[in-house]
Short mmCIF file of C-alpha atoms and ligand atoms in Angstrom, two decimals:
data_model
loop_
_atom_site.label_atom_id
_atom_site.label_comp_id
_atom_site.label_asym_id
_atom_site.label_seq_id
_atom_site.Cartn_x
_atom_site.Cartn_y
_atom_site.Cartn_z
CA MET A 1 -73.21 5.88 -18.78
CA SER A 2 -70.38 3.40 -18.84
CA LYS A 3 -68.17 3.13 -21.87
CA HIS A 4 -69.56 -0.31 -22.51
CA ALA A 5 -73.20 0.77 -22.42
CA LEU A 6 -72.43 3.69 -24.72
CA SER A 7 -70.92 1.44 -27.33
CA LEU A 8 -74.00 -0.79 -27.16
CA VAL A 9 -76.20 2.22 -27.85
CA THR A 10 -73.98 3.18 -30.77
CA LEU A 11 -74.17 -0.36 -32.08
CA ALA A 12 -77.98 -0.44 -31.78
CA ALA A 13 -78.28 2.92 -33.56
CA GLY A 14 -75.96 1.67 -36.27
CA LEU A 15 -78.06 -1.46 -36.76
CA PHE A 16 -81.27 0.53 -36.83
CA PHE A 17 -80.10 3.08 -39.37
CA GLY A 18 -78.29 0.41 -41.35
CA ALA A 19 -81.40 -1.76 -41.52
CA TYR A 20 -83.72 0.94 -42.84
CA PRO A 21 -81.71 3.06 -45.24
CA SER A 22 -84.64 3.58 -47.62
CA ALA A 23 -86.68 5.31 -44.91
CA TYR A 24 -84.11 8.10 -45.01
CA ALA A 25 -83.51 8.23 -48.76
CA ASP A 26 -85.35 11.54 -49.07
CA GLU A 27 -83.46 13.24 -46.26
CA PRO A 28 -81.57 16.26 -47.62
CA ALA A 29 -78.33 15.02 -46.04
CA THR A 30 -78.66 11.67 -47.81
CA MET A 31 -79.53 13.30 -51.12
CA GLU A 32 -76.59 15.65 -50.73
CA ALA A 33 -74.17 12.80 -50.07
CA GLU A 34 -75.48 10.86 -53.09
CA SER A 35 -75.27 13.93 -55.31
CA ARG A 36 -71.72 14.67 -54.14
CA GLN A 37 -70.70 11.14 -55.07
CA VAL A 38 -72.14 11.44 -58.58
CA ALA A 39 -70.51 14.86 -59.12
CA GLN A 40 -67.16 13.66 -57.82
CA ASP A 41 -67.23 10.57 -60.03
CA LEU A 42 -68.07 12.70 -63.06
CA LEU A 43 -65.22 15.15 -62.41
CA LYS A 44 -62.75 12.36 -61.68
CA GLN A 45 -63.59 10.48 -64.86
CA LEU A 46 -63.47 13.66 -66.91
CA GLY A 47 -60.17 14.88 -65.46
CA GLY A 48 -58.57 11.46 -65.89
CA THR A 49 -59.69 11.10 -69.52
CA LEU A 50 -58.57 14.65 -70.33
CA LYS A 51 -55.15 14.20 -68.76
CA ALA A 52 -54.54 10.89 -70.53
CA GLN A 53 -55.62 12.26 -73.91
CA ILE A 54 -53.48 15.41 -73.63
CA ALA A 55 -50.47 13.35 -72.55
CA ALA A 56 -50.95 10.90 -75.42
CA SER A 57 -51.75 13.20 -78.35
CA GLY A 58 -51.68 16.84 -77.25
CA PRO A 59 -54.39 19.37 -76.29
CA GLU A 60 -56.07 19.65 -79.69
CA SER A 61 -56.83 15.93 -79.64
CA ALA A 62 -58.54 16.44 -76.29
CA VAL A 63 -61.21 18.85 -77.57
CA PRO A 64 -63.64 15.95 -78.12
CA VAL A 65 -63.19 14.95 -74.47
CA CYS A 66 -64.59 18.22 -73.18
CA ARG A 67 -67.03 18.47 -76.09
CA ASP A 68 -68.42 14.92 -76.34
CA VAL A 69 -67.28 12.92 -73.33
CA ALA A 70 -68.44 15.40 -70.69
CA PRO A 71 -72.06 15.58 -71.91
CA LYS A 72 -72.02 11.81 -72.50
CA LEU A 73 -70.88 11.06 -68.94
CA ALA A 74 -73.41 13.53 -67.57
CA GLY A 75 -76.10 11.91 -69.71
CA GLN A 76 -75.18 8.44 -68.47
CA ALA A 77 -75.32 9.60 -64.86
CA SER A 78 -78.72 11.21 -65.55
CA LEU A 79 -80.10 8.00 -67.03
CA ALA A 80 -78.66 5.77 -64.32
CA LYS A 81 -80.17 7.89 -61.53
CA GLY A 82 -83.22 9.46 -63.14
CA TRP A 83 -81.86 12.89 -62.17
CA LYS A 84 -80.71 15.75 -64.36
CA VAL A 85 -76.92 15.85 -64.21
CA ALA A 86 -75.08 18.52 -66.20
CA ARG A 87 -72.17 20.91 -66.29
CA VAL A 88 -72.52 24.68 -66.37
CA GLY A 89 -70.00 27.48 -66.75
CA THR A 90 -69.61 30.94 -65.24
CA ARG A 91 -69.07 31.88 -68.89
CA THR A 92 -69.95 29.42 -71.60
CA ARG A 93 -68.35 27.96 -74.66
CA ASN A 94 -71.46 26.01 -75.61
CA SER A 95 -74.40 28.05 -74.34
CA LEU A 96 -76.81 25.33 -75.48
CA LEU A 97 -75.50 22.87 -72.90
CA GLY A 98 -73.51 24.90 -70.43
CA MET A 99 -75.76 27.87 -69.63
CA PRO A 100 -76.77 28.11 -65.96
CA ASP A 101 -80.44 28.77 -65.16
CA ALA A 102 -81.49 31.48 -62.68
CA TRP A 103 -80.98 29.30 -59.59
CA GLU A 104 -77.62 28.07 -60.87
CA GLN A 105 -76.48 31.63 -61.64
CA GLU A 106 -77.28 32.63 -58.09
CA VAL A 107 -75.33 29.69 -56.66
CA LEU A 108 -72.36 30.44 -58.93
CA ALA A 109 -72.40 34.05 -57.70
CA ARG A 110 -72.33 32.77 -54.12
CA PHE A 111 -69.47 30.42 -55.00
CA GLN A 112 -67.52 33.46 -56.29
CA GLN A 113 -68.13 35.22 -52.98
CA ARG A 114 -67.09 32.17 -50.98
CA LEU A 115 -63.93 31.85 -53.10
CA ALA A 116 -63.13 35.53 -52.53
CA ALA A 117 -63.60 34.95 -48.80
CA GLY A 118 -60.91 32.27 -48.91
CA GLU A 119 -62.87 29.03 -49.14
CA LYS A 120 -61.33 26.18 -51.16
CA LEU A 121 -62.98 25.33 -54.47
CA GLU A 122 -62.25 21.60 -54.15
CA SER A 123 -64.88 21.06 -51.47
CA MET A 124 -67.26 23.90 -52.35
CA GLU A 125 -70.87 22.79 -52.81
CA PHE A 126 -74.42 23.92 -52.18
CA SER A 127 -77.76 22.17 -52.03
CA GLN A 128 -81.34 23.23 -51.51
CA VAL A 129 -84.89 21.93 -51.82
CA VAL A 130 -86.48 24.20 -54.39
CA GLN A 131 -90.18 24.76 -55.10
CA GLU A 132 -90.81 24.86 -58.82
CA PRO A 133 -93.07 27.66 -60.12
CA ALA A 134 -95.16 25.03 -61.98
CA GLY A 135 -95.67 23.04 -58.78
CA GLY A 136 -93.71 20.17 -57.27
CA SER A 137 -90.33 20.46 -55.72
CA SER A 138 -86.85 19.22 -56.45
CA PHE A 139 -83.61 18.72 -54.62
CA ARG A 140 -80.86 20.75 -56.30
CA TYR A 141 -77.12 20.39 -55.79
CA MET A 142 -74.07 22.10 -57.23
CA LYS A 143 -70.39 21.29 -56.88
CA ALA A 144 -67.83 23.91 -57.93
CA ILE A 145 -65.44 23.20 -60.81
CA GLY A 146 -62.12 24.97 -60.39
CA MET A 147 -59.87 26.07 -63.23
CA GLN A 148 -56.68 23.97 -63.29
CA GLN A 149 -53.39 24.23 -65.15
CA GLN A 150 -54.42 21.48 -67.58
CA CYS A 151 -57.46 23.51 -68.67
CA VAL A 152 -55.40 26.56 -69.75
CA ALA A 153 -54.73 25.20 -73.27
CA CYS A 154 -58.43 25.59 -74.02
CA HIS A 155 -59.89 27.98 -71.43
CA GLY A 156 -56.88 30.16 -70.56
CA PRO A 157 -56.02 33.72 -71.58
CA GLN A 158 -56.02 34.24 -75.37
CA ASP A 159 -52.23 34.56 -75.53
CA GLN A 160 -51.84 31.15 -73.91
CA ILE A 161 -54.02 29.30 -76.39
CA ALA A 162 -52.08 27.88 -79.35
CA PRO A 163 -53.01 29.24 -82.80
CA GLY A 164 -54.21 25.82 -84.03
CA MET A 165 -56.43 25.45 -80.99
CA LYS A 166 -57.76 28.98 -81.36
CA ALA A 167 -58.70 28.29 -84.98
CA MET A 168 -60.45 25.08 -84.00
CA LEU A 169 -62.38 26.79 -81.20
CA ASP A 170 -63.33 29.73 -83.45
CA GLN A 171 -64.67 27.36 -86.05
CA ASN A 172 -66.67 25.18 -83.66
CA TYR A 173 -67.73 27.79 -81.13
CA PRO A 174 -68.12 31.21 -82.79
CA HIS A 175 -69.77 32.55 -79.61
CA ASP A 176 -67.17 31.13 -77.22
CA GLN A 177 -66.91 33.09 -73.98
CA ALA A 178 -65.07 30.44 -71.98
CA THR A 179 -61.52 31.74 -72.31
CA GLY A 180 -59.48 34.11 -70.14
CA TYR A 181 -59.57 31.91 -67.04
CA THR A 182 -56.52 31.42 -64.85
CA PRO A 183 -55.87 28.46 -62.54
CA GLY A 184 -57.65 28.77 -59.21
CA GLN A 185 -60.63 30.64 -60.61
CA LEU A 186 -64.18 29.31 -60.59
CA ARG A 187 -64.81 27.74 -64.00
CA GLY A 188 -68.31 26.43 -63.37
CA ALA A 189 -70.08 23.61 -61.58
CA VAL A 190 -71.57 20.19 -61.83
CA THR A 191 -75.28 20.64 -61.30
CA ILE A 192 -77.82 18.02 -60.25
CA LYS A 193 -81.58 18.31 -60.11
CA ARG A 194 -83.64 15.58 -58.60
CA PRO A 195 -87.44 15.60 -58.47
CA ILE A 196 -88.80 14.80 -55.01
C1 HEC B 201 -58.75 20.28 -75.19
C2 HEC B 201 -59.52 21.45 -74.93
C3 HEC B 201 -60.17 21.55 -73.56
C4 HEC B 201 -59.57 21.35 -72.35
C5 HEC B 201 -58.14 20.94 -72.05
C6 HEC B 201 -60.60 21.64 -71.37
N1 HEC B 201 -61.77 21.99 -71.97
FE1 HEC B 201 -63.51 22.52 -71.04
N2 HEC B 201 -64.42 22.72 -72.82
C7 HEC B 201 -63.83 22.48 -74.05
C8 HEC B 201 -64.87 22.50 -75.07
C9 HEC B 201 -64.64 22.26 -76.55
C10 HEC B 201 -66.10 22.78 -74.39
C11 HEC B 201 -67.48 22.90 -75.02
C12 HEC B 201 -68.21 21.59 -74.77
C13 HEC B 201 -69.55 21.52 -75.42
O1 HEC B 201 -69.64 21.71 -76.64
O2 HEC B 201 -70.52 21.24 -74.68
C14 HEC B 201 -65.78 22.90 -72.98
C15 HEC B 201 -66.72 23.15 -72.00
C16 HEC B 201 -66.46 23.19 -70.66
C17 HEC B 201 -67.45 23.45 -69.63
C18 HEC B 201 -68.97 23.62 -69.84
C19 HEC B 201 -69.41 25.04 -69.87
C20 HEC B 201 -69.11 25.71 -71.20
O3 HEC B 201 -68.18 26.54 -71.20
O4 HEC B 201 -69.77 25.46 -72.21
C21 HEC B 201 -66.79 23.42 -68.45
C22 HEC B 201 -67.39 23.63 -67.07
C23 HEC B 201 -65.41 23.12 -68.74
N3 HEC B 201 -65.24 23.00 -70.10
C24 HEC B 201 -64.44 22.99 -67.78
C25 HEC B 201 -63.14 22.57 -68.05
C26 HEC B 201 -62.16 22.31 -67.02
C27 HEC B 201 -62.37 22.51 -65.54
C28 HEC B 201 -61.02 21.88 -67.64
C29 HEC B 201 -59.74 21.41 -67.02
C30 HEC B 201 -59.84 20.35 -66.04
C31 HEC B 201 -61.31 21.88 -69.07
N4 HEC B 201 -62.59 22.29 -69.26
C32 HEC B 201 -60.39 21.54 -70.02
C33 HEC B 201 -62.49 22.24 -74.29
C34 HEC B 201 -61.55 21.96 -73.31
#
């Protein structure tokens, strides 16, 4: 086929797919791309807010960002999309909100293996269409959250958490298990569940 004819075919395919996007909305690849976008936006907003707050008033002032802003942003994304968007941890500070379910635990375990095998956390993700025991199915997606330097003040090894911060965490989260992380480790994941 000539170069010219090939580009016409490409153009026609582009027009076709472009004209009927809704026909493909339930394709796993489309759902994965949409989920990735939501997860990335959430992490970007969260990281930006956290950084700005720590720079302006120190780490202790940023506790409400991780405590209130993260669930709020996840809740907004859930409402906007009609999906369940949340954040889970490999170990949790707030087990009420951050505890992974069985499927999420399995994916986190696989993320740990992939990390150990040398894969980068920044782009690590997994998605699957899952049959629910009660009937119906859902599209599930997880995007890894890596531990960064700016998280150490609150999730790092005990000896790197300031006494004031430690007291505040002890008071608010008596069952806190989300310390002892070092940068580069898997901290958790953004998780999305979408009924299909
Ligand atoms: C200023 C303190 C602070 C900083 C800095 C901080 N966090 Fe948190 N983090 C918290 C608190 C408090 C919670 C509990 C939130 C709640 O009550 O739901 C939490 C919860 C989480 C959770 C949910 C799972 C759980 O443990 O309950 C994840 C995931 C998480 N943080 C990741 C991070 C990452 C990644 C960073 C760095 C980019 C970070 N945090 C920085 C204080 C902090």
